[in-house]
Amino acid sequence: RLDDERSRLVTALQAAKTLRRDAYPAFREIIHAATHHTVAPASYVPRGNEPTWVRTLSDRRVLLLSGPPRCGKSDAACWVAAQLEQLGYTSLKFGDLSTAERWLLEPGRNSKVAVLDDPLGTASGNEPSPEAALRRLDGLIKSLPPEKRLVVSQSQEPLLAATRAKRLSDVVTGSLHWEDLGLLTHEFLKGVWKHHAELEGIPQRLFQQVNEGLDSGEVVLDPGSLRHLAAFHGRLDPDATLDDAVALASESASAFAA
């Protein structure tokens, strides 16, 4: 394993020299991946679609997940990929398309599953444009060896912009459609809220306020905002209203959108 990591570092350095770009991002990915033996999220609330996603990844080799910011794409991608670890797959998470591509296509017949997070959202400077990155992703999907698997988590807006599509259902990459994680049911959101409320010790009054709001549809908050509310609920007054809770949950939406 140590030889494999050393080889990847050398390859990344050579590529950086050839392309005249900073080698640090690729080094960081390789070192981080080498010290983490699972991509499974620390906690995860199932949606009910996971068995279908696992079958798609197993049968089609690729699973494409998209949706708006903070809808839980990254955690879902990591959870699905982690299921293959039980079948002997080595799993790694990447934020750079080039690094993931090298890892998946390097010689060898080892079973691997890569999680590629937001490959179109990192283009800047000397990096390829979102359109070029999408074409490269399309090529990787079509050339993926039989023993390799790929899960892509991509924010919806850059994807729609790169393809000039109006709806996610219109986008096809590598002959595959994207799963829309922006379709959030009340039951799923209530499950997310309950999970994080229990982790953070939410007062019963606040828990009930938000839970009833989610159930009635009066409150519309994505999973990331619900997690934020649970983590920072201590900033609310004991007699805070539901509107106060929603304001706290929504205050850092712009930060989550990155």
Tab-separated table of N, CA and C in Angstrom, residues 3 9 23 47 61 84 92 99 105 117 125 138 159 190 254:
chain	number	residue	atom	x	y	z
A	3	ASP	N	3.835	1.623	-1.238
A	3	ASP	CA	4.383	1.805	-2.589
A	3	ASP	C	3.342	2.418	-3.529
A	9	LEU	N	1.894	9.791	-5.612
A	9	LEU	CA	2.478	11.101	-5.353
A	9	LEU	C	3.445	11.497	-6.472
A	23	ALA	N	0.898	21.367	-7.387
A	23	ALA	CA	0.715	19.949	-7.085
A	23	ALA	C	0.023	19.727	-5.744
A	47	ARG	N	-32.892	7.831	2.822
A	47	ARG	CA	-34.027	8.413	2.120
A	47	ARG	C	-35.007	7.353	1.654
A	61	ARG	N	-21.881	0.512	-13.058
A	61	ARG	CA	-20.534	0.959	-12.690
A	61	ARG	C	-20.480	2.408	-12.237
A	84	LEU	N	-19.984	-0.792	-0.953
A	84	LEU	CA	-19.146	-1.673	-1.759
A	84	LEU	C	-17.869	-2.073	-1.032
A	92	LEU	N	-12.178	5.671	-2.140
A	92	LEU	CA	-11.520	6.941	-1.880
A	92	LEU	C	-12.420	8.068	-2.364
A	99	THR	N	-7.302	13.647	-10.593
A	99	THR	CA	-6.757	12.702	-9.613
A	99	THR	C	-7.606	11.438	-9.538
A	105	LEU	N	-7.981	4.590	-13.403
A	105	LEU	CA	-7.468	4.024	-14.650
A	105	LEU	C	-6.038	3.519	-14.549
A	117	ASP	N	-16.507	14.459	-5.824
A	117	ASP	CA	-17.383	15.488	-5.274
A	117	ASP	C	-17.242	16.802	-6.028
A	125	GLY	N	-8.768	29.382	-12.855
A	125	GLY	CA	-7.376	29.544	-13.246
A	125	GLY	C	-7.031	28.657	-14.414
A	138	ASP	N	-17.540	12.476	-18.971
A	138	ASP	CA	-18.246	11.610	-19.909
A	138	ASP	C	-17.310	10.541	-20.462
A	159	LEU	N	-24.052	22.140	-13.315
A	159	LEU	CA	-24.364	21.089	-14.278
A	159	LEU	C	-25.347	21.585	-15.333
A	190	LYS	N	-38.075	15.393	8.302
A	190	LYS	CA	-38.359	15.166	9.724
A	190	LYS	C	-37.361	14.167	10.323
A	254	SER	N	-25.635	30.791	2.318
A	254	SER	CA	-24.676	31.169	1.286
A	254	SER	C	-23.350	30.477	1.470
